[in-house]
C-alpha positions as CSV (number, residue, x, y, z in Angstrom):
1,M,0.0,0.0,0.0
2,D,1.2,3.5,-0.8
3,P,2.9,5.0,2.3
4,R,0.7,8.2,2.0
5,I,-2.4,6.0,2.3
6,E,-0.9,4.0,5.2
7,K,-0.2,7.3,7.0
8,A,-3.7,8.6,6.4
9,L,-5.2,5.3,7.9
10,A,-2.9,5.4,10.9
11,I,-5.1,7.6,13.0
12,T,-4.7,7.7,16.8
13,P,-6.7,9.2,19.6
14,S,-4.9,12.5,19.0
15,S,-6.1,12.6,15.4
16,S,-8.4,15.5,14.5
17,A,-11.9,15.2,13.4
18,R,-10.8,16.2,9.9
19,E,-8.3,13.3,9.8
20,R,-11.0,10.8,10.8
21,T,-13.5,12.0,8.2
22,I,-13.9,10.0,5.0
23,D,-16.6,9.4,2.5
24,I,-17.9,6.0,1.7
25,T,-19.8,4.9,-1.4
26,T,-22.2,2.0,-0.8
27,T,-24.9,0.3,-2.8
28,G,-28.4,1.0,-1.6
29,A,-29.9,-1.9,0.2
30,R,-33.3,-1.4,-1.4
31,T,-32.6,0.8,-4.4
32,G,-29.4,-0.7,-5.7
33,R,-28.2,2.9,-6.3
34,Q,-24.7,4.2,-5.4
35,R,-24.8,6.4,-2.3
36,R,-21.9,8.5,-1.1
37,V,-21.9,9.8,2.5
38,E,-19.5,11.3,4.9
39,V,-18.6,9.2,8.0
40,W,-15.8,8.9,10.6
41,F,-13.6,5.9,10.8
42,Y,-11.8,4.5,13.8
43,R,-8.6,2.4,14.3
44,V,-8.7,-0.1,17.1
45,D,-5.9,-2.6,17.6
46,G,-4.6,-2.0,14.1
47,R,-8.0,-2.6,12.4
48,I,-10.2,-0.1,10.7
49,Y,-13.9,0.3,11.7
50,L,-16.9,2.4,10.7
51,S,-19.3,3.3,13.4
52,S,-21.4,6.2,14.8
53,S,-23.2,7.2,17.9
54,P,-26.3,5.1,18.6
55,A,-28.8,5.4,15.7
56,R,-30.0,3.6,12.7
57,R,-27.8,4.4,9.7
58,S,-28.6,3.8,6.0
59,W,-24.9,3.2,5.2
60,Y,-24.9,0.3,7.7
61,A,-28.0,-1.3,6.1
62,N,-26.3,-0.8,2.7
63,I,-23.1,-2.5,3.7
64,V,-25.0,-5.4,5.3
65,A,-26.9,-5.9,2.1
66,H,-23.9,-5.2,-0.2
67,P,-20.6,-5.6,1.6
68,D,-18.4,-4.2,-1.2
69,F,-18.0,-0.5,-0.9
70,V,-15.5,2.3,-1.6
71,F,-13.6,4.0,1.3
72,H,-12.6,7.5,0.1
73,L,-9.7,9.2,1.8
74,K,-9.9,12.9,1.4
75,H,-7.5,14.5,3.9
76,G,-3.8,14.3,3.6
77,V,-4.1,12.1,0.5
78,R,-7.0,11.5,-1.9
79,A,-7.6,7.8,-2.6
80,D,-10.5,5.5,-3.4
81,L,-9.9,2.2,-1.6
82,P,-12.1,-0.8,-2.6
83,A,-13.2,-2.4,0.6
84,L,-15.3,-5.2,2.1
85,G,-17.4,-4.4,5.2
86,T,-18.3,-7.0,7.7
87,P,-20.8,-6.3,10.5
88,V,-19.4,-7.0,13.9
89,R,-22.0,-8.9,15.8
90,D,-20.0,-10.8,18.4
91,P,-20.8,-9.1,21.8
92,A,-17.2,-9.4,23.2
93,Q,-15.7,-7.9,20.1
94,R,-18.3,-5.1,20.0
95,R,-17.6,-4.3,23.6
96,A,-13.9,-4.1,23.1
97,V,-14.1,-1.9,20.0
98,F,-16.8,0.4,21.4
99,S,-14.9,0.7,24.7
100,S,-11.9,2.0,22.7
101,I,-14.1,4.3,20.5
102,I,-15.8,5.8,23.6
103,A,-12.5,6.3,25.4
104,D,-11.2,8.1,22.3
105,L,-14.3,10.4,22.0
106,N,-14.3,11.1,25.8
107,Q,-10.7,12.2,26.0
108,P,-10.0,15.6,27.5
109,W,-8.6,16.8,24.1
110,N,-11.9,16.2,22.2
111,P,-11.1,15.8,18.4
112,A,-14.4,17.2,17.2
113,G,-15.8,19.3,20.1
114,I,-18.6,16.8,20.5
115,P,-20.6,16.9,23.8
116,Q,-19.1,14.8,26.5
117,P,-19.5,12.3,27.8
118,V,-20.8,10.4,24.8
119,E,-23.5,7.9,25.2
120,P,-22.6,5.0,27.6
121,L,-21.2,1.7,26.4
122,E,-24.5,-0.1,26.7
123,A,-26.2,2.4,24.4
124,W,-23.5,1.8,21.8
125,M,-23.7,-2.0,22.3
126,H,-27.4,-2.0,21.5
127,G,-27.8,0.9,19.1
128,S,-24.7,1.6,17.2
129,P,-23.6,0.1,13.8
130,L,-20.2,-1.4,13.7
131,I,-18.5,-2.5,10.5
132,A,-15.0,-4.0,10.2
133,V,-13.2,-2.8,7.1
134,Q,-11.0,-4.9,5.0
135,F,-9.2,-3.3,2.0
136,V,-9.4,-5.6,-1.0
137,A,-7.0,-4.0,-3.6
138,E,-4.5,-1.3,-4.0
139,A,-6.1,2.0,-4.4
140,S,-5.8,4.7,-7.0
141,A,-4.2,7.8,-5.5
């Protein structure tokens, strides 16, 4: 993988909201149409995840129905990364990933200025989408 792409994906808890912000293009679960939306990504134990605060998200339903999507980097480097999304349903894995995400969002240096504390872990466990991202090919930069 291109070193610029690796650097853009190597976010840490000190990364800014801008560095975490990407677009994804998914295929509509019901319509079959391409949909591009802006989301945040997270890095936990070296893996990339998509998630959000507790709520129903169309992008999640789209990835569940059509796991192939495009992960668009747009800060630091522009790249379109073909990806495969896998819903994380295992409670222990969800708990570990969400615990890390919540700790990241509740840190004193808040990367996005979001209200703190964020929703509690149990709310994330029951109401937040969680997708593990696997990149499937070299991207075009």
